[in-house]
């Protein structure tokens, strides 16, 4: 079966009534993809951005509610300076070429992560993207940049303590109140988490929010991830029985 036929097949098989509302992706394997082709690592990231374009397009066509992409972790600062610099140039490039299409496709852009530590050009690219798409009502596209789940949880705890000291909190903290202090406040938790490249780790991504998410892994590297992978993951999700701890 060629690519088009596979796509058509999944379009027939996927039940539009049972889509995962929120899909989160750990985009992994850019470096190994490049290495195996004898290319410099940045080629992997460059191709990774092409995959981001296509995945956003496909997610929006499928009708996902939220797509959350792990683009840069709080730990990724430990990479060599040239690689960090290269990665920090990508959001600007991406929005420059994609913003008109994101607007046309009714996609809304949002940042999750500690924006304060990001270079001004990255903050501006995301801010401008968010501003230009703020009235869109289609898929919400979350870029996780300088994101780390433990530091997100600590931020929530510290803000809670401040609000408690200011007398703004009545009674005990429940899950709903706590969730409201996370970057993902007001967003339903991911239904489906995808990780590429054969690694089977959560890597400090959405630790609280992934409590009941279905997990889907592929050995393929992120630059080779295609709409067929996304559709396969969505279809596989639709075959799962989610019990949320019940029988
Ligand atoms: C993991 O591969 C990938 C990253 C740390 C960067 C992910 C970023 C992108 C795919 C582009 C983001 C695009 C925008 C528009 C912000 P790795 O480098 O860890 O690969 P390796 O494990 O094989 O070395």
Short mmCIF file of C-alpha atoms and ligand atoms in Angstrom, two decimals:
data_model
loop_
_atom_site.label_atom_id
_atom_site.label_comp_id
_atom_site.label_asym_id
_atom_site.label_seq_id
_atom_site.Cartn_x
_atom_site.Cartn_y
_atom_site.Cartn_z
CA UNK A 1 0.00 0.00 0.00
CA UNK A 2 1.39 3.41 -0.83
CA UNK A 3 1.23 6.46 1.43
CA UNK A 4 -2.03 7.82 -0.04
CA UNK A 5 -3.74 4.46 0.22
CA UNK A 6 -2.65 4.09 3.84
CA UNK A 7 -3.98 7.55 4.58
CA UNK A 8 -7.31 6.74 2.95
CA UNK A 9 -7.50 3.48 4.86
CA UNK A 10 -6.99 5.27 8.21
CA UNK A 11 -9.48 7.94 7.21
CA UNK A 12 -12.02 5.16 6.78
CA UNK A 13 -11.07 3.36 9.99
CA UNK A 14 -10.79 6.32 12.38
CA UNK A 15 -14.05 7.12 14.14
CA UNK A 16 -14.38 10.93 14.19
CA UNK A 17 -16.67 10.64 17.21
CA UNK A 18 -13.99 8.95 19.31
CA UNK A 19 -10.95 11.12 18.67
CA UNK A 20 -8.51 11.76 21.51
CA UNK A 21 -9.24 15.38 22.43
CA UNK A 22 -5.71 16.14 23.64
CA UNK A 23 -2.64 14.53 22.06
CA UNK A 24 0.83 15.22 23.48
CA UNK A 25 4.04 14.29 21.67
CA UNK A 26 7.63 13.81 22.84
CA UNK A 27 9.45 14.50 19.58
CA UNK A 28 12.61 12.44 19.99
CA UNK A 29 15.42 11.16 17.77
CA UNK A 30 16.41 14.15 15.63
CA UNK A 31 20.08 13.70 16.48
CA UNK A 32 20.15 9.95 15.81
CA UNK A 33 18.27 10.43 12.54
CA UNK A 34 20.99 12.83 11.38
CA UNK A 35 23.86 10.70 12.71
CA UNK A 36 22.65 7.62 10.88
CA UNK A 37 22.57 9.60 7.66
CA UNK A 38 26.04 11.03 8.26
CA UNK A 39 24.57 14.52 8.66
CA UNK A 40 25.18 17.14 11.37
CA UNK A 41 22.69 17.06 14.26
CA UNK A 42 21.09 20.33 13.23
CA UNK A 43 19.91 18.67 10.01
CA UNK A 44 17.84 16.39 12.22
CA UNK A 45 16.27 19.38 13.96
CA UNK A 46 15.68 21.12 10.62
CA UNK A 47 13.87 18.06 9.32
CA UNK A 48 12.11 17.84 12.70
CA UNK A 49 10.51 21.21 12.03
CA UNK A 50 9.16 19.85 8.72
CA UNK A 51 7.58 17.04 10.71
CA UNK A 52 6.08 19.60 13.11
CA UNK A 53 4.46 21.39 10.14
CA UNK A 54 2.95 18.20 8.77
CA UNK A 55 1.85 16.91 12.19
CA UNK A 56 0.10 20.19 13.03
CA UNK A 57 -1.62 20.13 9.64
CA UNK A 58 -2.75 16.54 10.12
CA UNK A 59 -3.84 17.05 13.75
CA UNK A 60 -5.94 20.00 12.71
CA UNK A 61 -7.46 18.10 9.74
CA UNK A 62 -8.33 15.17 12.00
CA UNK A 63 -10.09 17.57 14.35
CA UNK A 64 -7.97 17.21 17.50
CA UNK A 65 -8.84 19.65 20.27
CA UNK A 66 -5.31 20.13 21.59
CA UNK A 67 -1.87 19.16 20.29
CA UNK A 68 1.00 19.63 22.76
CA UNK A 69 4.55 19.33 21.41
CA UNK A 70 7.59 18.95 23.67
CA UNK A 71 10.08 21.16 21.82
CA UNK A 72 12.65 22.09 24.51
CA UNK A 73 12.97 20.85 28.07
CA UNK A 74 14.44 22.58 31.11
CA UNK A 75 17.22 19.96 30.84
CA UNK A 76 18.00 20.74 27.18
CA UNK A 77 20.04 23.83 28.24
CA UNK A 78 22.80 21.36 29.05
CA UNK A 79 23.38 20.66 25.35
CA UNK A 80 26.31 22.33 23.57
CA UNK A 81 25.79 26.08 23.09
CA UNK A 82 25.66 25.82 19.29
CA UNK A 83 22.82 23.29 19.49
CA UNK A 84 20.86 25.33 22.04
CA UNK A 85 21.29 28.37 19.76
CA UNK A 86 20.12 26.41 16.75
CA UNK A 87 17.04 25.12 18.60
CA UNK A 88 16.25 28.62 19.84
CA UNK A 89 16.17 29.85 16.24
CA UNK A 90 13.47 27.39 15.24
CA UNK A 91 10.28 28.95 16.66
CA UNK A 92 10.94 32.22 14.81
CA UNK A 93 11.57 30.35 11.54
CA UNK A 94 8.51 28.17 12.04
CA UNK A 95 6.10 31.02 12.67
CA UNK A 96 7.52 33.10 9.85
CA UNK A 97 6.55 30.45 7.34
CA UNK A 98 3.56 28.84 9.08
CA UNK A 99 1.59 31.65 10.69
CA UNK A 100 -0.62 32.40 7.65
CA UNK A 101 -1.55 28.73 7.39
CA UNK A 102 -2.13 28.42 11.16
CA UNK A 103 -4.47 31.40 10.99
CA UNK A 104 -6.24 29.97 7.92
CA UNK A 105 -6.64 26.60 9.64
CA UNK A 106 -8.15 28.19 12.75
CA UNK A 107 -5.28 26.93 14.98
CA UNK A 108 -4.57 28.77 18.24
CA UNK A 109 -0.98 28.92 19.49
CA UNK A 110 0.11 28.82 23.12
CA UNK A 111 3.31 28.41 25.15
CA UNK A 112 3.65 26.09 28.09
CA UNK A 113 6.86 26.41 30.06
CA UNK A 114 8.93 29.06 31.78
CA UNK A 115 8.95 31.77 29.12
CA UNK A 116 11.01 34.14 31.26
CA UNK A 117 14.27 32.24 30.62
CA UNK A 118 13.80 32.01 26.86
CA UNK A 119 15.69 34.39 24.56
CA UNK A 120 13.69 37.52 23.63
CA UNK A 121 13.36 36.41 19.98
CA UNK A 122 11.70 33.14 21.04
CA UNK A 123 9.36 34.92 23.45
CA UNK A 124 8.44 37.37 20.71
CA UNK A 125 7.84 34.66 18.08
CA UNK A 126 5.49 32.78 20.40
CA UNK A 127 3.82 35.95 21.69
CA UNK A 128 3.18 37.21 18.15
CA UNK A 129 1.93 33.77 17.12
CA UNK A 130 -0.38 33.60 20.12
CA UNK A 131 -1.63 37.14 19.54
CA UNK A 132 -2.31 36.55 15.82
CA UNK A 133 -4.26 33.36 16.54
CA UNK A 134 -5.97 34.26 19.83
CA UNK A 135 -9.46 34.41 18.33
CA UNK A 136 -9.13 31.10 16.51
CA UNK A 137 -11.49 28.42 17.69
CA UNK A 138 -9.96 25.26 16.17
CA UNK A 139 -7.09 23.15 17.48
CA UNK A 140 -5.01 24.55 20.34
CA UNK A 141 -1.31 24.09 19.57
CA UNK A 142 0.82 24.09 22.72
CA UNK A 143 4.55 24.47 22.32
CA UNK A 144 6.32 23.20 25.44
CA UNK A 145 9.49 25.30 25.53
CA UNK A 146 11.76 25.48 28.54
CA UNK A 147 9.24 23.11 30.02
CA UNK A 148 9.91 20.76 32.93
CA UNK A 149 7.12 19.07 34.80
CA UNK A 150 8.71 19.07 38.25
CA UNK A 151 9.44 22.78 38.05
CA UNK A 152 5.86 23.35 36.82
CA UNK A 153 4.55 21.49 39.87
CA UNK A 154 6.80 23.51 42.18
CA UNK A 155 5.67 26.74 40.51
CA UNK A 156 2.08 25.67 41.18
CA UNK A 157 2.87 24.86 44.83
CA UNK A 158 4.63 28.19 45.38
CA UNK A 159 1.81 30.17 43.76
CA UNK A 160 -0.66 28.23 45.89
CA UNK A 161 1.30 29.12 49.02
CA UNK A 162 1.26 32.80 48.00
CA UNK A 163 -2.48 32.70 47.38
CA UNK A 164 -3.05 30.86 50.67
CA UNK A 165 -1.00 33.48 52.54
CA UNK A 166 -3.06 36.19 50.86
CA UNK A 167 -6.22 34.46 52.08
CA UNK A 168 -7.40 33.68 48.56
CA UNK A 169 -7.82 29.94 49.15
CA UNK A 170 -10.74 28.51 51.04
CA UNK A 171 -10.51 24.96 52.36
CA UNK A 172 -8.42 22.05 51.18
CA UNK A 173 -6.75 21.88 47.79
CA UNK A 174 -8.34 19.35 45.49
CA UNK A 175 -7.15 18.09 42.09
CA UNK A 176 -9.22 20.63 40.20
CA UNK A 177 -7.83 23.57 42.15
CA UNK A 178 -4.26 22.27 41.81
CA UNK A 179 -4.62 21.70 38.05
CA UNK A 180 -5.66 25.32 37.75
CA UNK A 181 -2.18 26.40 38.87
CA UNK A 182 -0.37 24.47 36.12
CA UNK A 183 0.55 25.81 32.67
CA UNK A 184 -2.26 23.60 31.36
CA UNK A 185 -4.94 25.24 33.54
CA UNK A 186 -8.35 24.89 31.86
CA UNK A 187 -7.08 22.20 29.47
CA UNK A 188 -8.23 18.59 29.76
CA UNK A 189 -5.36 16.15 30.40
CA UNK A 190 -3.79 14.43 27.38
CA UNK A 191 -5.78 11.40 26.23
CA UNK A 192 -2.84 10.12 24.23
CA UNK A 193 0.92 10.51 24.60
CA UNK A 194 3.16 9.68 21.65
CA UNK A 195 6.93 9.27 21.89
CA UNK A 196 9.15 8.61 18.91
CA UNK A 197 12.62 7.04 18.57
CA UNK A 198 12.09 3.87 20.60
CA UNK A 199 12.71 5.47 24.00
CA UNK A 200 10.04 4.60 26.55
CA UNK A 201 10.35 7.37 29.12
CA UNK A 202 8.26 10.33 30.21
CA UNK A 203 11.35 12.57 30.64
CA UNK A 204 9.81 15.13 33.03
CA UNK A 205 6.91 15.85 30.66
CA UNK A 206 3.40 16.53 32.03
CA UNK A 207 3.86 14.22 35.04
CA UNK A 208 0.62 15.31 36.71
CA UNK A 209 -1.39 15.55 33.50
CA UNK A 210 -0.42 12.14 32.07
CA UNK A 211 -1.85 10.17 35.02
CA UNK A 212 -4.43 8.36 32.86
CA UNK A 213 -3.16 9.00 29.33
CA UNK A 214 -2.82 6.18 26.85
CA UNK A 215 0.78 5.77 25.70
CA UNK A 216 1.90 5.04 22.13
CA UNK A 217 5.48 4.48 21.04
CA UNK A 218 7.20 4.12 17.70
CA UNK A 219 10.80 3.18 16.99
CA UNK A 220 10.92 5.69 14.15
CA UNK A 221 12.78 8.93 14.71
CA UNK A 222 10.86 12.22 14.82
CA UNK A 223 12.05 13.40 11.36
CA UNK A 224 10.51 10.20 9.89
CA UNK A 225 7.21 10.61 11.77
CA UNK A 226 4.41 11.14 9.27
CA UNK A 227 0.67 11.61 9.22
CA UNK A 228 0.43 7.82 8.88
CA UNK A 229 2.08 7.48 12.31
CA UNK A 230 -0.30 10.01 13.85
CA UNK A 231 -3.31 8.28 12.31
CA UNK A 232 -2.03 4.88 13.42
CA UNK A 233 -1.62 6.17 16.98
CA UNK A 234 -5.12 7.68 16.96
CA UNK A 235 -6.60 4.48 15.55
CA UNK A 236 -4.75 2.39 18.14
CA UNK A 237 -6.04 4.73 20.86
CA UNK A 238 -9.58 4.09 19.65
CA UNK A 239 -9.09 0.36 20.22
CA UNK A 240 -8.01 0.86 23.85
CA UNK A 241 -10.34 0.37 26.77
CA UNK A 242 -9.86 3.26 29.17
CA UNK A 243 -10.92 2.32 32.66
CA UNK A 244 -9.51 5.10 34.83
CA UNK A 245 -8.91 2.62 37.65
CA UNK A 246 -12.43 1.20 37.46
CA UNK A 247 -13.37 -2.28 36.19
C1 LIG B 1 14.87 15.44 20.48
O1 LIG B 1 15.79 14.87 19.61
C2 LIG B 1 14.44 16.70 19.97
C3 LIG B 1 14.64 17.92 20.55
C4 LIG B 1 15.33 18.10 21.84
C5 LIG B 1 14.18 19.13 19.89
C6 LIG B 1 12.82 18.99 19.34
C7 LIG B 1 12.55 20.12 18.50
C8 LIG B 1 11.97 20.04 17.30
C9 LIG B 1 11.51 18.78 16.68
C10 LIG B 1 11.69 21.26 16.52
C11 LIG B 1 10.78 22.16 17.28
C12 LIG B 1 10.10 23.04 16.39
C13 LIG B 1 9.60 24.23 16.73
C14 LIG B 1 8.84 24.95 15.72
C15 LIG B 1 9.79 24.83 18.06
P1 LIG B 1 17.27 14.69 20.11
O2 LIG B 1 18.06 15.85 19.62
O3 LIG B 1 17.27 14.48 21.59
O4 LIG B 1 17.65 13.38 19.35
P2 LIG B 1 18.64 12.27 19.87
O5 LIG B 1 18.04 11.71 21.13
O6 LIG B 1 18.61 11.29 18.75
O7 LIG B 1 19.97 12.92 20.07
#
